XYZ file of C-alpha atoms in Angstrom:
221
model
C 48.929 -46.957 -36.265
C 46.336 -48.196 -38.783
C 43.106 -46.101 -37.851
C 40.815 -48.306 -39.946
C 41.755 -51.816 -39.946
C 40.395 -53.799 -42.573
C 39.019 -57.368 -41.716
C 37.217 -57.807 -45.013
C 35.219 -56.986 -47.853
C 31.516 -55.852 -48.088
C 29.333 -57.985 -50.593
C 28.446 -61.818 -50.977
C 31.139 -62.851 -53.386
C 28.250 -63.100 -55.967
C 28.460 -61.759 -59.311
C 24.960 -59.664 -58.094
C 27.026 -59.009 -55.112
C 30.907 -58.972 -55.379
C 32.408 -58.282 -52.901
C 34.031 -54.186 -53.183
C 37.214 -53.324 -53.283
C 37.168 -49.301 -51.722
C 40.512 -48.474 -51.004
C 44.549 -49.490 -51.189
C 44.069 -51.301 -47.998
C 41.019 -53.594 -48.392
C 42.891 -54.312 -51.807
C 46.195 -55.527 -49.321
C 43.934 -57.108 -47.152
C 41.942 -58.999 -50.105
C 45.551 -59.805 -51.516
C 47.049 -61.544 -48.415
C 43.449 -63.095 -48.370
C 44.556 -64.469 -51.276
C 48.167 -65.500 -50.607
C 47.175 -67.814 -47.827
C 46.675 -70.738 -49.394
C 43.481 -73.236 -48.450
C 43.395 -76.488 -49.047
C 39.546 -76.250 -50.589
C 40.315 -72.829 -52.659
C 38.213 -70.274 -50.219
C 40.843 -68.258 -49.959
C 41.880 -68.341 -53.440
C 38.041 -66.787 -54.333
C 36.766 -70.018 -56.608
C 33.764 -68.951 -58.315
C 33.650 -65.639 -56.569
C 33.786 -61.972 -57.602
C 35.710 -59.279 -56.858
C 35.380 -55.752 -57.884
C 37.098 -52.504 -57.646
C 34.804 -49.827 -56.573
C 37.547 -46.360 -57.188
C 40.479 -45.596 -58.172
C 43.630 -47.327 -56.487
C 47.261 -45.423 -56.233
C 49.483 -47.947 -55.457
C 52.320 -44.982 -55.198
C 55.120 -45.900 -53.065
C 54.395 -49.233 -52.983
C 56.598 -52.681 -53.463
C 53.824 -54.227 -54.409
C 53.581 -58.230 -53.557
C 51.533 -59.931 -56.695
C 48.439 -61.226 -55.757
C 48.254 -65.325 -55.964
C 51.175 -67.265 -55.104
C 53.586 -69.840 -57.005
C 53.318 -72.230 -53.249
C 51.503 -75.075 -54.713
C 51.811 -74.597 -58.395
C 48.156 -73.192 -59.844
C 46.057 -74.159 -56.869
C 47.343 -71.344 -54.900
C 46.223 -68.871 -58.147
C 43.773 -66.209 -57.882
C 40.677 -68.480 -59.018
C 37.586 -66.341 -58.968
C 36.869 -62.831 -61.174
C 38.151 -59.649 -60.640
C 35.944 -56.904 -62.088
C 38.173 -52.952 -62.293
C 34.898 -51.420 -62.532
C 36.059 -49.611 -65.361
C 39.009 -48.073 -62.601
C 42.439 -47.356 -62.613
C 45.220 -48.431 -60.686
C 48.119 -46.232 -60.623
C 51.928 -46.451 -60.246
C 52.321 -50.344 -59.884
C 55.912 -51.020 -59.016
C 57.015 -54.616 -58.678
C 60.761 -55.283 -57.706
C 61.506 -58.836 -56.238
C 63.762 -61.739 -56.872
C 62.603 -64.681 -58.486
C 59.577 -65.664 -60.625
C 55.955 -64.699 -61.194
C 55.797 -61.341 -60.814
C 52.979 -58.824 -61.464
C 49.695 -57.369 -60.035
C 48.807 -60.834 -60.251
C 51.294 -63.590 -59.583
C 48.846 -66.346 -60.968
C 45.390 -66.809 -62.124
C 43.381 -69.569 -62.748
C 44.054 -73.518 -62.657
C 45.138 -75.872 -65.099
C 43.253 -78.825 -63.158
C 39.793 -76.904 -62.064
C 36.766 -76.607 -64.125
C 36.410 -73.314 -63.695
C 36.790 -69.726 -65.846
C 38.429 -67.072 -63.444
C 38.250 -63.439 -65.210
C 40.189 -59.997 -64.608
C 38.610 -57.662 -66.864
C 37.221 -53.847 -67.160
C 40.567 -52.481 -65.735
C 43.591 -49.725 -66.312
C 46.419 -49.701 -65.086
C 48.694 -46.187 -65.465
C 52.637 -46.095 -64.958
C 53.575 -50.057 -64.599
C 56.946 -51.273 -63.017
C 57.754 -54.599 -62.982
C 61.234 -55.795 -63.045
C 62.562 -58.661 -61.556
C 66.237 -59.594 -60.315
C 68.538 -62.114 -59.533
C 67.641 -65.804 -60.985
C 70.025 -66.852 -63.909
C 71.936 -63.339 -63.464
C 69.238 -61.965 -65.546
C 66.113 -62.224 -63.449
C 62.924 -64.562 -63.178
C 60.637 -65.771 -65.703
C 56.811 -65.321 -65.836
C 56.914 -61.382 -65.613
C 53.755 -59.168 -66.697
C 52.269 -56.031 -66.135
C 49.471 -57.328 -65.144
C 48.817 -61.314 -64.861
C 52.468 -62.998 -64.657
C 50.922 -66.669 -65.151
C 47.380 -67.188 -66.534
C 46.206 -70.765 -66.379
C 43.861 -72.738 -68.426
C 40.757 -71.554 -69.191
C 41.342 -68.245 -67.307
C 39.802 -64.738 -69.593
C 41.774 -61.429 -69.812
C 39.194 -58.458 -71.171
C 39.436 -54.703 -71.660
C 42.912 -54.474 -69.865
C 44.670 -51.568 -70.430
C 48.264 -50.395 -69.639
C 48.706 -47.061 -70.717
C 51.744 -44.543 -69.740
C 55.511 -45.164 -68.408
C 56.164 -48.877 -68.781
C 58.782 -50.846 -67.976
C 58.815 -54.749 -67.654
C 61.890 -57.242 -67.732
C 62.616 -60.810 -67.137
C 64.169 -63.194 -68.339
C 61.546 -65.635 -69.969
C 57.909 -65.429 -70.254
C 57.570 -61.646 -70.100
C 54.504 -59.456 -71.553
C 52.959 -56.143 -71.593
C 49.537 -57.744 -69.871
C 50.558 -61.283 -69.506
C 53.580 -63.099 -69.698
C 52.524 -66.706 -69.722
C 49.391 -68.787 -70.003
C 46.562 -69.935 -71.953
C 43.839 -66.996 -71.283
C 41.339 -65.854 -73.852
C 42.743 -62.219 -74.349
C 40.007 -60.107 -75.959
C 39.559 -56.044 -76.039
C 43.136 -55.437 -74.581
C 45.845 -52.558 -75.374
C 48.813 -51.155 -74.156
C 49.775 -47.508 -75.150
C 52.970 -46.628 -73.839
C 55.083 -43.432 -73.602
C 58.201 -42.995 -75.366
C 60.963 -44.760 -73.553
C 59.172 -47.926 -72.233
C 59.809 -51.287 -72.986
C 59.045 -54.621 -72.591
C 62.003 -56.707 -72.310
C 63.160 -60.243 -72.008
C 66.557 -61.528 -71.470
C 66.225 -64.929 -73.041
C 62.822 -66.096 -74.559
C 59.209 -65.025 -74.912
C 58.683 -61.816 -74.833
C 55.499 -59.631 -76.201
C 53.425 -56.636 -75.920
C 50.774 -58.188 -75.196
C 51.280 -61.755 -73.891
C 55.211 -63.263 -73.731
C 54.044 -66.618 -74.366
C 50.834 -68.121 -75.644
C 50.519 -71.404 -75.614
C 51.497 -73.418 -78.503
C 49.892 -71.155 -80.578
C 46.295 -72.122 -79.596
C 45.227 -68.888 -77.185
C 42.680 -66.674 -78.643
C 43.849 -63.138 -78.998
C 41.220 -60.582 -80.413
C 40.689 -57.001 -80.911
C 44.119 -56.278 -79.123
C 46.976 -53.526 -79.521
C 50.195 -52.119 -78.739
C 51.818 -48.550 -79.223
């Protein structure tokens, strides 16, 4: 029995007032807000802002990415998602297929927009995916599987146990895209690893496109 059902966020969307993020579920909730696609992008937060206000242990938890693969980058996360300076704990991802992460997809190759996830950590990441090509899916990350044009990855950390594998397009943070990466680490324990099966594989980002994404100020160990 869910004592507190969630059926939405506080705030205005507005980077004065974005709407908060409290607990595990309003982060579900905002996540299959999200996931069902709209034809004009409501759903998929254009222009809007998110942010995290404490600490999220996803502990126990398949976790489903957040933004969807549907209809190609128009079903992406589109708006920004501020951590607040937070942390996110224990993300475990375990699926078949493609596009796997916290985030599935973010940001559009076709909209004139800039959608953001920045000022977050996550601690203990999982993400492992199974059964395309005998060697699992492509486009697996950390954090952002798929980041479109024009999208911006800042202060991102992954920091403890961390294990991420693919087969193609796999990366510490990101695993595929065109993002401006800027301020971003990941400082693993002994014993992770970031691997790929076939092509593309980083700590940081798994492929960045053609050579022409910006990557500053950014570390692995």
């Amino acid at each position: 029995t869910v004592k507190n059902p969630v059926t939405g966020l506080s705030g205005e969307g507005t980077e004065a007032s974005p709407y908060i993020i409290n607990n595990v579920e309003e982060l579900v909730w905002f996540r299959d807000s999200v996931n069902t696609y709209t034809q004009d992008g409501s759903n998929q937060y254009k222009g809007k802002y998110v942010k995290l206000n404490a600490d999220i242990n996803l502990d126990g938890i398949n976790w489903t990415p957040i933004g969807t693969n549907s209809v190609g980058d128009h079903s992406a996360f589109l708006g920004t998602f501020d951590g607040g300076g937070h942390t996110i704990y224990n993300l475990y991802v375990n699926a078949d297929g493609d596009h796997l992460g916290f985030f599935a997809r973010v940001g559009s190759y076709a909209e004139g927009i800039t959608p953001t996830v920045k000022n977050i950590t996550f601690n203990n990441v999982d993400v492992s995916s199974n059964t395309t090509n005998g060697h699992g899916g492509s486009y697996v990350a950390g954090v952002i599987a798929n980041a479109g044009g024009n999208s911006v990855v800042s202060n991102v950390k992954v920091t403890g146990d961390v294990y991420v594998v693919g087969y193609g397009y796999v990366g510490g943070i990101v695993g595929h895209g065109y993002p401006d990466i800027t301020n971003c680490s990941v400082v693993a324990n002994d014993g992770s690893y970031v691997h790929g099966h076939y092509w593309c594989v980083g700590g940081i980002i798994g492929y960045a496109g053609e050579g022409g994404t910006p990557i500053t100020n950014c570390s692995v160990s």
